[in-house]
Amino acid sequence: MIPVNEPLLNGNEKKYLNECIDTGWISSEGPFIKKLEEQFSAKNNRTYGVAVCNGTAALEIAVEALGITKGDEVIMPAFTIISCASAIVKMGAIPVLVDNDLHTWNMDVNQIEARITPKTKAIMVVHIYGLPVDMDAIITIAKKHNLKIIEDAAEAHGQTYKGKPCGSFGDISVFSFYPNKLITTGEGGMVLTADKTLAERCKSLRNLCFLPEKRFVHEELGWNMRMTNLQAAIGVAQLERWDEFIGMKRKMGKLYTSLLKNEKGISIPVEKTSYAENIYWVFGVVSKKINETAEILMKKLAEKQIGTRPFFYPLHLQPVFKKMNLFIGEEYPNAEKISKYGFYLPSGLALTENQIQEVAKTLKEILN
Ligand SMILES: Cc1ncc(COP(=O)(O)O)c(C=O)c1O
């Protein structure tokens, strides 16, 4: 089986993990946490980094830290992971959707202004599958309407928008370090900000809101969303290979592109836009044939021992949100289309050139 994702853990990961064990620092106290926070924020041109237990937690902390609360509205793409919307819904706030663009698969920035109401507090930007959202357009709208920007760069480690790192644009930005991400810590995440007060608030929220001067006394409720030193040790080792990993992703994307670009039955990721070159966090394909849905093609690939993953399921169709009477009667045709026809091919860092050739050859045989 060619797995859909396999991380590369053959740098200093074992050495640093051994250090944790030898020194006894295995909890969320320990030197690797601070190192990871400092090094990761420096890579992304941000002053403050707050390491947390996963990307979903990073979103929840970000939303709470910005003071988004009951009745507030936050605009986000219809095509994204549930974590984006659940962070809003759990605060009692309301996710307001815009459709995605068929070309880049990212949120259609032209639809945002029409969705703004007096209750809108923020735009949640999600860079999808390796291409950034058009941030200039977002920043202009946010400034004009006095909205905060929550930037979800979980899938955009190492990517830039007009030369500046993704994750450096939001009032608050979040990352995931799940093993399919460029940099992994097993489970893990990070909140980045340039605002000291917001950073302090995030640190407090991740650690049960202990009063600094009086431990075990709480004026507010937080969570235990701490990252362990063990996770951070892996992250520090991974970060040493940041540039190498970015190069590998781009190489993978270019090879898949050269092998699949003449296939009439599928769309493949956009190579570049006026503001960024694709980093191919994953190599997605969208079937153009009405009766060849992602489900059918993925099944055929699985029969040939090739692992794949479906694209996100649109937020407005999620059964959990239907039960909450959210998004009733709303339609986002592009999100529905890419979700029904899109899936991604093996894209992990451990993937070899031969495996990419094999995947492309098999997909072509199935398509033809
Ligand atoms: C865009 C995006 N945001 C948030 C998350 C949630 O991250 P995690 O899986 O670490 O909770 C993911 C998932 O991996 C993601 O792709």
mmCIF file of C-alpha atoms and ligand atoms in Angstrom:
data_model
loop_
_atom_site.group_PDB
_atom_site.id
_atom_site.type_symbol
_atom_site.label_atom_id
_atom_site.label_comp_id
_atom_site.label_asym_id
_atom_site.label_seq_id
_atom_site.Cartn_x
_atom_site.Cartn_y
_atom_site.Cartn_z
ATOM 1 C CA MET A 1 0.000 0.000 0.000
ATOM 2 C CA ILE A 2 1.265 3.478 -0.801
ATOM 3 C CA PRO A 3 0.035 5.463 2.234
ATOM 4 C CA VAL A 4 -1.683 8.792 1.789
ATOM 5 C CA ASN A 5 0.719 10.268 4.283
ATOM 6 C CA GLU A 6 3.898 9.156 5.979
ATOM 7 C CA PRO A 7 5.947 11.685 7.967
ATOM 8 C CA LEU A 8 9.742 11.865 7.942
ATOM 9 C CA LEU A 9 11.156 11.430 11.440
ATOM 10 C CA ASN A 10 14.766 10.605 10.656
ATOM 11 C CA GLY A 11 16.477 13.777 11.881
ATOM 12 C CA ASN A 12 17.155 14.633 15.531
ATOM 13 C CA GLU A 13 13.721 13.492 16.756
ATOM 14 C CA LYS A 14 15.005 10.432 18.671
ATOM 15 C CA LYS A 15 17.947 12.338 20.135
ATOM 16 C CA TYR A 16 15.742 15.119 21.505
ATOM 17 C CA LEU A 17 13.121 12.664 22.783
ATOM 18 C CA ASN A 18 15.874 10.809 24.632
ATOM 19 C CA GLU A 19 16.919 14.108 26.172
ATOM 20 C CA CYS A 20 13.377 14.540 27.535
ATOM 21 C CA ILE A 21 13.434 11.055 29.036
ATOM 22 C CA ASP A 22 16.956 11.370 30.428
ATOM 23 C CA THR A 23 16.149 14.704 32.089
ATOM 24 C CA GLY A 24 12.638 13.761 33.194
ATOM 25 C CA TRP A 25 11.015 16.719 31.356
ATOM 26 C CA ILE A 26 8.045 14.994 29.806
ATOM 27 C CA SER A 27 5.171 17.296 30.822
ATOM 28 C CA SER A 28 4.345 20.714 29.449
ATOM 29 C CA GLU A 29 7.156 22.207 31.504
ATOM 30 C CA GLY A 30 10.476 21.780 29.788
ATOM 31 C CA PRO A 31 12.911 23.549 27.493
ATOM 32 C CA PHE A 32 11.689 22.316 24.109
ATOM 33 C CA ILE A 33 8.331 24.106 24.406
ATOM 34 C CA LYS A 34 9.930 27.533 24.625
ATOM 35 C CA LYS A 35 12.402 26.624 21.871
ATOM 36 C CA LEU A 36 9.604 25.541 19.549
ATOM 37 C CA GLU A 37 7.547 28.649 20.305
ATOM 38 C CA GLU A 38 10.483 30.971 19.683
ATOM 39 C CA GLN A 39 11.792 29.201 16.601
ATOM 40 C CA PHE A 40 8.405 28.683 14.971
ATOM 41 C CA SER A 41 7.306 32.277 15.515
ATOM 42 C CA ALA A 42 10.651 33.529 14.171
ATOM 43 C CA LYS A 43 10.201 31.425 10.998
ATOM 44 C CA ASN A 44 6.826 33.077 10.534
ATOM 45 C CA ASN A 45 7.857 36.674 11.330
ATOM 46 C CA ARG A 46 5.726 36.771 14.461
ATOM 47 C CA THR A 47 6.693 37.959 17.914
ATOM 48 C CA TYR A 48 4.738 35.505 20.059
ATOM 49 C CA GLY A 49 4.059 31.783 19.779
ATOM 50 C CA VAL A 50 1.862 29.720 22.089
ATOM 51 C CA ALA A 51 2.214 25.957 21.656
ATOM 52 C CA VAL A 52 -0.946 23.929 22.251
ATOM 53 C CA CYS A 53 -2.111 20.319 22.055
ATOM 54 C CA ASN A 54 -3.552 20.446 18.492
ATOM 55 C CA GLY A 55 -4.729 22.777 15.724
ATOM 56 C CA THR A 56 -8.387 22.545 16.763
ATOM 57 C CA ALA A 57 -7.434 23.747 20.254
ATOM 58 C CA ALA A 58 -5.417 26.569 18.666
ATOM 59 C CA LEU A 59 -8.571 27.730 16.851
ATOM 60 C CA GLU A 60 -10.674 27.552 20.015
ATOM 61 C CA ILE A 61 -8.137 29.539 22.013
ATOM 62 C CA ALA A 62 -7.801 32.101 19.213
ATOM 63 C CA VAL A 63 -11.555 32.652 19.012
ATOM 64 C CA GLU A 64 -11.968 32.976 22.776
ATOM 65 C CA ALA A 65 -8.896 35.228 23.098
ATOM 66 C CA LEU A 66 -10.367 37.630 20.536
ATOM 67 C CA GLY A 67 -13.469 37.891 22.708
ATOM 68 C CA ILE A 68 -15.826 36.394 20.125
ATOM 69 C CA THR A 69 -18.962 35.533 22.000
ATOM 70 C CA LYS A 70 -22.677 34.723 21.856
ATOM 71 C CA GLY A 71 -24.430 36.138 18.815
ATOM 72 C CA ASP A 72 -21.255 37.363 17.086
ATOM 73 C CA GLU A 73 -20.793 36.372 13.450
ATOM 74 C CA VAL A 74 -17.583 35.120 11.857
ATOM 75 C CA ILE A 75 -17.221 34.769 8.091
ATOM 76 C CA MET A 76 -15.431 31.661 6.822
ATOM 77 C CA PRO A 77 -15.290 29.350 3.788
ATOM 78 C CA ALA A 78 -17.975 26.688 3.309
ATOM 79 C CA PHE A 79 -15.224 24.270 2.286
ATOM 80 C CA THR A 80 -12.956 23.709 5.270
ATOM 81 C CA ILE A 81 -12.464 21.411 8.259
ATOM 82 C CA ILE A 82 -15.142 21.273 10.966
ATOM 83 C CA SER A 83 -12.664 22.691 13.534
ATOM 84 C CA CYS A 84 -13.072 26.191 12.039
ATOM 85 C CA ALA A 85 -16.828 26.248 12.523
ATOM 86 C CA SER A 86 -16.916 24.293 15.772
ATOM 87 C CA ALA A 87 -14.615 26.830 17.433
ATOM 88 C CA ILE A 88 -17.199 29.508 16.610
ATOM 89 C CA VAL A 89 -20.316 27.480 17.430
ATOM 90 C CA LYS A 90 -18.924 26.373 20.792
ATOM 91 C CA MET A 91 -18.610 30.049 21.767
ATOM 92 C CA GLY A 92 -22.309 30.547 20.974
ATOM 93 C CA ALA A 93 -21.257 32.593 17.939
ATOM 94 C CA ILE A 94 -22.413 32.024 14.358
ATOM 95 C CA PRO A 95 -20.339 30.874 11.405
ATOM 96 C CA VAL A 96 -21.367 32.736 8.228
ATOM 97 C CA LEU A 97 -20.239 31.054 5.038
ATOM 98 C CA VAL A 98 -18.945 32.113 1.650
ATOM 99 C CA ASP A 99 -18.430 29.747 -1.255
ATOM 100 C CA ASN A 100 -15.034 28.610 -2.460
ATOM 101 C CA ASP A 101 -13.361 29.399 -5.727
ATOM 102 C CA LEU A 102 -13.251 26.541 -8.253
ATOM 103 C CA HIS A 103 -9.797 27.532 -9.460
ATOM 104 C CA THR A 104 -7.843 27.844 -6.182
ATOM 105 C CA TRP A 105 -10.286 25.922 -3.900
ATOM 106 C CA ASN A 106 -9.875 28.792 -1.412
ATOM 107 C CA MET A 107 -12.629 31.062 -0.076
ATOM 108 C CA ASP A 108 -14.043 33.406 -2.694
ATOM 109 C CA VAL A 109 -12.996 36.787 -1.311
ATOM 110 C CA ASN A 110 -15.486 38.548 -3.602
ATOM 111 C CA GLN A 111 -18.386 37.122 -1.615
ATOM 112 C CA ILE A 112 -17.261 38.367 1.806
ATOM 113 C CA GLU A 113 -18.594 41.936 1.872
ATOM 114 C CA ALA A 114 -22.139 40.843 1.027
ATOM 115 C CA ARG A 115 -22.126 38.642 4.141
ATOM 116 C CA ILE A 116 -21.093 41.384 6.593
ATOM 117 C CA THR A 117 -23.734 42.534 9.096
ATOM 118 C CA PRO A 118 -23.526 44.693 12.236
ATOM 119 C CA LYS A 119 -22.867 41.452 14.151
ATOM 120 C CA THR A 120 -19.800 40.451 12.121
ATOM 121 C CA LYS A 121 -16.698 40.412 14.305
ATOM 122 C CA ALA A 122 -14.091 38.546 12.272
ATOM 123 C CA ILE A 123 -13.097 36.830 9.059
ATOM 124 C CA MET A 124 -11.618 33.368 9.449
ATOM 125 C CA VAL A 125 -9.234 32.839 6.560
ATOM 126 C CA VAL A 126 -8.205 29.259 5.758
ATOM 127 C CA HIS A 127 -5.380 28.579 3.315
ATOM 128 C CA ILE A 128 -6.473 25.355 1.643
ATOM 129 C CA TYR A 129 -4.214 22.514 0.437
ATOM 130 C CA GLY A 130 -1.137 24.626 -0.300
ATOM 131 C CA LEU A 131 -2.264 27.860 -1.967
ATOM 132 C CA PRO A 132 -2.843 31.008 0.112
ATOM 133 C CA VAL A 133 -6.003 33.095 0.173
ATOM 134 C CA ASP A 134 -5.725 36.545 -1.425
ATOM 135 C CA MET A 135 -4.720 38.345 1.773
ATOM 136 C CA ASP A 136 -4.623 41.902 0.375
ATOM 137 C CA ALA A 137 -8.330 41.633 -0.379
ATOM 138 C CA ILE A 138 -9.024 40.275 3.120
ATOM 139 C CA ILE A 139 -6.977 42.986 4.845
ATOM 140 C CA THR A 140 -8.754 45.725 2.882
ATOM 141 C CA ILE A 141 -12.204 44.390 3.850
ATOM 142 C CA ALA A 142 -11.189 43.839 7.483
ATOM 143 C CA LYS A 143 -9.852 47.389 7.806
ATOM 144 C CA LYS A 144 -12.887 48.913 6.097
ATOM 145 C CA HIS A 145 -15.357 47.120 8.391
ATOM 146 C CA ASN A 146 -13.202 46.988 11.527
ATOM 147 C CA LEU A 147 -13.064 43.183 11.623
ATOM 148 C CA LYS A 148 -10.469 40.893 13.158
ATOM 149 C CA ILE A 149 -8.645 38.341 11.034
ATOM 150 C CA ILE A 150 -8.210 34.789 12.294
ATOM 151 C CA GLU A 151 -5.748 33.131 9.935
ATOM 152 C CA ASP A 152 -5.799 29.345 9.799
ATOM 153 C CA ALA A 153 -2.428 28.402 8.339
ATOM 154 C CA ALA A 154 -2.614 24.760 9.475
ATOM 155 C CA GLU A 155 -2.018 23.635 5.896
ATOM 156 C CA ALA A 156 0.278 26.469 4.893
ATOM 157 C CA HIS A 157 3.495 25.977 6.865
ATOM 158 C CA GLY A 158 6.320 27.416 4.783
ATOM 159 C CA GLN A 159 3.973 29.049 2.276
ATOM 160 C CA THR A 160 4.155 32.768 1.571
ATOM 161 C CA TYR A 161 1.765 35.404 0.253
ATOM 162 C CA LYS A 162 3.647 38.037 -1.792
ATOM 163 C CA GLY A 163 6.810 36.891 -0.048
ATOM 164 C CA LYS A 164 5.474 37.124 3.539
ATOM 165 C CA PRO A 165 4.794 33.969 5.567
ATOM 166 C CA CYS A 166 1.258 32.630 5.764
ATOM 167 C CA GLY A 167 0.427 32.875 9.434
ATOM 168 C CA SER A 168 1.893 36.380 9.703
ATOM 169 C CA PHE A 169 -1.257 38.187 8.547
ATOM 170 C CA GLY A 170 -3.951 37.444 11.108
ATOM 171 C CA ASP A 171 -4.562 39.376 14.321
ATOM 172 C CA ILE A 172 -4.151 35.845 15.468
ATOM 173 C CA SER A 173 -2.969 32.869 13.397
ATOM 174 C CA VAL A 174 -3.117 29.152 14.032
ATOM 175 C CA PHE A 175 -1.227 26.071 12.903
ATOM 176 C CA SER A 176 -1.637 22.315 13.301
ATOM 177 C CA PHE A 177 1.268 19.905 13.739
ATOM 178 C CA TYR A 178 -0.679 16.733 12.926
ATOM 179 C CA PRO A 179 1.592 14.167 11.163
ATOM 180 C CA ASN A 180 0.328 15.099 7.705
ATOM 181 C CA LYS A 181 1.500 18.699 8.202
ATOM 182 C CA LEU A 182 4.874 19.972 6.951
ATOM 183 C CA ILE A 183 6.167 20.094 10.525
ATOM 184 C CA THR A 184 4.719 17.544 12.932
ATOM 185 C CA THR A 185 4.751 16.981 16.677
ATOM 186 C CA GLY A 186 2.422 13.942 16.517
ATOM 187 C CA GLU A 187 -0.490 15.933 17.828
ATOM 188 C CA GLY A 188 0.091 19.622 18.336
ATOM 189 C CA GLY A 189 -0.634 23.162 17.306
ATOM 190 C CA MET A 190 0.489 26.754 17.673
ATOM 191 C CA VAL A 191 -1.098 30.166 18.017
ATOM 192 C CA LEU A 192 0.922 33.092 16.662
ATOM 193 C CA THR A 193 0.326 36.796 17.205
ATOM 194 C CA ALA A 194 2.167 40.093 17.237
ATOM 195 C CA ASP A 195 0.074 41.295 20.192
ATOM 196 C CA LYS A 196 1.556 40.725 23.654
ATOM 197 C CA THR A 197 -1.780 40.972 25.470
ATOM 198 C CA LEU A 198 -3.391 38.436 23.128
ATOM 199 C CA ALA A 199 -0.421 36.094 23.565
ATOM 200 C CA GLU A 200 -0.668 36.295 27.353
ATOM 201 C CA ARG A 201 -4.391 35.614 27.149
ATOM 202 C CA CYS A 202 -3.793 32.549 24.945
ATOM 203 C CA LYS A 203 -1.193 31.253 27.418
ATOM 204 C CA SER A 204 -3.644 31.653 30.261
ATOM 205 C CA LEU A 205 -6.496 29.977 28.343
ATOM 206 C CA ARG A 206 -4.304 26.996 27.436
ATOM 207 C CA ASN A 207 -3.447 26.495 31.092
ATOM 208 C CA LEU A 208 -6.804 26.571 32.915
ATOM 209 C CA CYS A 209 -6.532 30.341 33.563
ATOM 210 C CA PHE A 210 -4.523 29.833 36.741
ATOM 211 C CA LEU A 211 -3.991 33.201 38.378
ATOM 212 C CA PRO A 212 -0.237 33.806 38.025
ATOM 213 C CA GLU A 213 0.059 35.213 41.512
ATOM 214 C CA LYS A 214 -2.258 32.633 43.141
ATOM 215 C CA ARG A 215 -2.134 29.098 41.748
ATOM 216 C CA PHE A 216 -5.371 27.091 41.976
ATOM 217 C CA VAL A 217 -7.398 30.295 42.103
ATOM 218 C CA HIS A 218 -9.366 31.088 38.935
ATOM 219 C CA GLU A 219 -11.314 34.143 37.869
ATOM 220 C CA GLU A 220 -12.143 32.592 34.482
ATOM 221 C CA LEU A 221 -12.432 29.160 32.930
ATOM 222 C CA GLY A 222 -9.767 27.974 30.549
ATOM 223 C CA TRP A 223 -8.767 24.572 29.182
ATOM 224 C CA ASN A 224 -5.880 22.217 29.571
ATOM 225 C CA MET A 225 -4.618 22.517 26.006
ATOM 226 C CA ARG A 226 -0.931 22.330 26.836
ATOM 227 C CA MET A 227 1.671 20.732 24.555
ATOM 228 C CA THR A 228 4.151 18.354 26.167
ATOM 229 C CA ASN A 229 7.917 18.733 26.063
ATOM 230 C CA LEU A 230 7.989 15.378 24.227
ATOM 231 C CA GLN A 231 5.855 16.777 21.411
ATOM 232 C CA ALA A 232 7.875 19.988 21.281
ATOM 233 C CA ALA A 233 11.129 17.968 21.131
ATOM 234 C CA ILE A 234 9.897 16.332 17.925
ATOM 235 C CA GLY A 235 8.804 19.740 16.620
ATOM 236 C CA VAL A 236 12.230 21.315 17.217
ATOM 237 C CA ALA A 237 13.890 18.464 15.317
ATOM 238 C CA GLN A 238 11.371 18.834 12.476
ATOM 239 C CA LEU A 239 11.877 22.581 12.291
ATOM 240 C CA GLU A 240 15.580 22.059 11.575
ATOM 241 C CA ARG A 241 14.459 20.645 8.219
ATOM 242 C CA TRP A 242 11.956 23.404 7.326
ATOM 243 C CA ASP A 243 13.635 24.471 4.049
ATOM 244 C CA GLU A 244 14.416 20.908 3.033
ATOM 245 C CA PHE A 245 10.781 19.848 3.614
ATOM 246 C CA ILE A 246 9.433 22.834 1.644
ATOM 247 C CA GLY A 247 11.711 21.842 -1.249
ATOM 248 C CA MET A 248 10.492 18.246 -1.085
ATOM 249 C CA LYS A 249 6.815 19.273 -1.177
ATOM 250 C CA ARG A 250 7.352 21.509 -4.190
ATOM 251 C CA LYS A 251 9.316 18.764 -5.939
ATOM 252 C CA MET A 252 6.502 16.288 -5.290
ATOM 253 C CA GLY A 253 3.929 18.755 -6.641
ATOM 254 C CA LYS A 254 5.958 19.471 -9.761
ATOM 255 C CA LEU A 255 6.435 15.778 -10.531
ATOM 256 C CA TYR A 256 2.724 14.965 -10.072
ATOM 257 C CA THR A 257 1.879 18.018 -12.215
ATOM 258 C CA SER A 258 4.169 16.966 -15.055
ATOM 259 C CA LEU A 259 2.716 13.445 -15.000
ATOM 260 C CA LEU A 260 -0.963 14.440 -14.746
ATOM 261 C CA LYS A 261 -1.305 17.804 -16.497
ATOM 262 C CA ASN A 262 -2.581 16.343 -19.767
ATOM 263 C CA GLU A 263 -5.295 14.246 -18.144
ATOM 264 C CA LYS A 264 -8.599 15.587 -19.482
ATOM 265 C CA GLY A 265 -10.742 13.913 -16.807
ATOM 266 C CA ILE A 266 -9.320 15.773 -13.794
ATOM 267 C CA SER A 267 -8.351 19.229 -12.565
ATOM 268 C CA ILE A 268 -5.094 19.409 -10.650
ATOM 269 C CA PRO A 269 -3.806 22.115 -8.259
ATOM 270 C CA VAL A 270 -3.052 25.558 -9.683
ATOM 271 C CA GLU A 271 0.734 25.870 -10.031
ATOM 272 C CA LYS A 272 0.835 29.549 -9.140
ATOM 273 C CA THR A 273 -1.228 32.686 -8.764
ATOM 274 C CA SER A 274 -0.105 36.318 -8.967
ATOM 275 C CA TYR A 275 0.752 36.138 -5.254
ATOM 276 C CA ALA A 276 2.118 32.657 -4.554
ATOM 277 C CA GLU A 277 3.571 29.452 -5.909
ATOM 278 C CA ASN A 278 1.797 26.313 -4.738
ATOM 279 C CA ILE A 279 3.574 24.504 -1.904
ATOM 280 C CA TYR A 280 1.465 21.333 -2.444
ATOM 281 C CA TRP A 281 0.726 20.555 1.180
ATOM 282 C CA VAL A 282 -1.316 17.821 -0.487
ATOM 283 C CA PHE A 283 -1.766 17.039 -4.159
ATOM 284 C CA GLY A 284 -5.506 17.240 -4.748
ATOM 285 C CA VAL A 285 -7.365 16.195 -7.877
ATOM 286 C CA VAL A 286 -10.954 17.008 -8.838
ATOM 287 C CA SER A 287 -12.697 14.670 -11.262
ATOM 288 C CA LYS A 288 -14.447 16.401 -14.149
ATOM 289 C CA LYS A 289 -16.607 13.432 -15.124
ATOM 290 C CA ILE A 290 -20.105 13.545 -13.729
ATOM 291 C CA ASN A 291 -20.300 9.844 -12.870
ATOM 292 C CA GLU A 292 -16.705 9.499 -11.675
ATOM 293 C CA THR A 293 -17.047 10.915 -8.195
ATOM 294 C CA ALA A 294 -14.197 11.048 -5.706
ATOM 295 C CA GLU A 295 -15.729 8.084 -3.891
ATOM 296 C CA ILE A 296 -15.617 5.884 -7.005
ATOM 297 C CA LEU A 297 -12.087 6.885 -8.034
ATOM 298 C CA MET A 298 -10.763 6.515 -4.487
ATOM 299 C CA LYS A 299 -12.214 3.015 -4.275
ATOM 300 C CA LYS A 300 -10.551 2.023 -7.547
ATOM 301 C CA LEU A 301 -7.224 3.429 -6.328
ATOM 302 C CA ALA A 302 -7.568 1.571 -3.012
ATOM 303 C CA GLU A 303 -8.055 -1.669 -4.961
ATOM 304 C CA LYS A 304 -4.654 -0.914 -6.533
ATOM 305 C CA GLN A 305 -3.112 -0.357 -3.092
ATOM 306 C CA ILE A 306 -3.025 3.433 -3.284
ATOM 307 C CA GLY A 307 -4.159 5.431 -0.266
ATOM 308 C CA THR A 308 -6.143 8.638 -0.759
ATOM 309 C CA ARG A 309 -8.279 11.026 1.337
ATOM 310 C CA PRO A 310 -11.534 12.710 0.403
ATOM 311 C CA PHE A 311 -11.686 16.503 0.300
ATOM 312 C CA PHE A 312 -13.490 18.317 3.130
ATOM 313 C CA TYR A 313 -17.258 17.905 3.441
ATOM 314 C CA PRO A 314 -18.959 21.335 3.155
ATOM 315 C CA LEU A 315 -19.915 22.925 6.467
ATOM 316 C CA HIS A 316 -23.488 23.724 5.390
ATOM 317 C CA LEU A 317 -24.157 20.026 4.715
ATOM 318 C CA GLN A 318 -22.736 18.737 8.008
ATOM 319 C CA PRO A 319 -25.436 16.732 9.817
ATOM 320 C CA VAL A 320 -24.367 18.194 13.169
ATOM 321 C CA PHE A 321 -25.069 21.729 11.954
ATOM 322 C CA LYS A 322 -28.372 20.719 10.352
ATOM 323 C CA LYS A 323 -29.461 19.463 13.766
ATOM 324 C CA MET A 324 -28.610 22.929 15.125
ATOM 325 C CA ASN A 325 -30.678 24.591 12.383
ATOM 326 C CA LEU A 326 -27.606 26.243 10.962
ATOM 327 C CA PHE A 327 -27.242 27.079 7.241
ATOM 328 C CA ILE A 328 -30.803 25.966 6.431
ATOM 329 C CA GLY A 329 -31.561 26.406 2.720
ATOM 330 C CA GLU A 330 -28.084 27.759 2.002
ATOM 331 C CA GLU A 331 -26.233 26.548 -1.079
ATOM 332 C CA TYR A 332 -22.563 26.765 -1.910
ATOM 333 C CA PRO A 333 -22.311 24.995 -5.276
ATOM 334 C CA ASN A 334 -18.531 25.207 -5.679
ATOM 335 C CA ALA A 335 -17.867 23.810 -2.210
ATOM 336 C CA GLU A 336 -20.329 21.002 -2.968
ATOM 337 C CA LYS A 337 -18.701 20.256 -6.308
ATOM 338 C CA ILE A 338 -15.098 20.104 -5.117
ATOM 339 C CA SER A 339 -16.179 18.081 -2.135
ATOM 340 C CA LYS A 340 -18.035 15.520 -4.254
ATOM 341 C CA TYR A 341 -15.378 15.213 -6.943
ATOM 342 C CA GLY A 342 -12.163 15.998 -5.057
ATOM 343 C CA PHE A 343 -9.687 13.866 -3.158
ATOM 344 C CA TYR A 344 -5.976 13.875 -2.626
ATOM 345 C CA LEU A 345 -3.218 11.521 -3.670
ATOM 346 C CA PRO A 346 -0.370 10.259 -1.458
ATOM 347 C CA SER A 347 1.473 13.433 -0.488
ATOM 348 C CA GLY A 348 3.606 12.712 2.592
ATOM 349 C CA LEU A 349 7.236 13.673 2.952
ATOM 350 C CA ALA A 350 8.372 10.044 2.949
ATOM 351 C CA LEU A 351 6.867 9.472 -0.524
ATOM 352 C CA THR A 352 9.478 8.415 -3.103
ATOM 353 C CA GLU A 353 9.720 9.461 -6.752
ATOM 354 C CA ASN A 354 8.982 5.871 -7.805
ATOM 355 C CA GLN A 355 5.821 5.884 -5.707
ATOM 356 C CA ILE A 356 4.679 9.152 -7.317
ATOM 357 C CA GLN A 357 5.259 7.598 -10.770
ATOM 358 C CA GLU A 358 3.292 4.536 -9.699
ATOM 359 C CA VAL A 359 0.371 6.601 -8.327
ATOM 360 C CA ALA A 360 0.178 8.756 -11.477
ATOM 361 C CA LYS A 361 0.374 5.715 -13.777
ATOM 362 C CA THR A 362 -2.387 3.912 -11.882
ATOM 363 C CA LEU A 363 -4.634 6.989 -11.798
ATOM 364 C CA LYS A 364 -4.199 7.438 -15.559
ATOM 365 C CA GLU A 365 -5.110 3.807 -16.193
ATOM 366 C CA ILE A 366 -8.238 4.192 -14.079
ATOM 367 C CA LEU A 367 -9.234 7.431 -15.781
ATOM 368 C CA ASN A 368 -8.783 6.034 -19.263
HETATM 369 C C1 LIG B 1 -7.198 24.002 7.925
HETATM 370 C C2 LIG B 1 -7.150 23.208 9.197
HETATM 371 N N1 LIG B 1 -7.437 23.808 10.352
HETATM 372 C C3 LIG B 1 -7.419 23.158 11.518
HETATM 373 C C4 LIG B 1 -7.098 21.823 11.576
HETATM 374 C C5 LIG B 1 -7.163 21.097 12.895
HETATM 375 O O1 LIG B 1 -5.922 20.676 13.317
HETATM 376 P P1 LIG B 1 -5.764 19.394 14.291
HETATM 377 O O2 LIG B 1 -6.027 18.185 13.465
HETATM 378 O O3 LIG B 1 -4.338 19.487 14.742
HETATM 379 O O4 LIG B 1 -6.720 19.571 15.404
HETATM 380 C C6 LIG B 1 -6.779 21.159 10.397
HETATM 381 C C7 LIG B 1 -6.502 19.704 10.430
HETATM 382 O O5 LIG B 1 -5.664 19.070 10.337
HETATM 383 C C8 LIG B 1 -6.805 21.853 9.171
HETATM 384 O O6 LIG B 1 -6.517 21.253 8.022
#
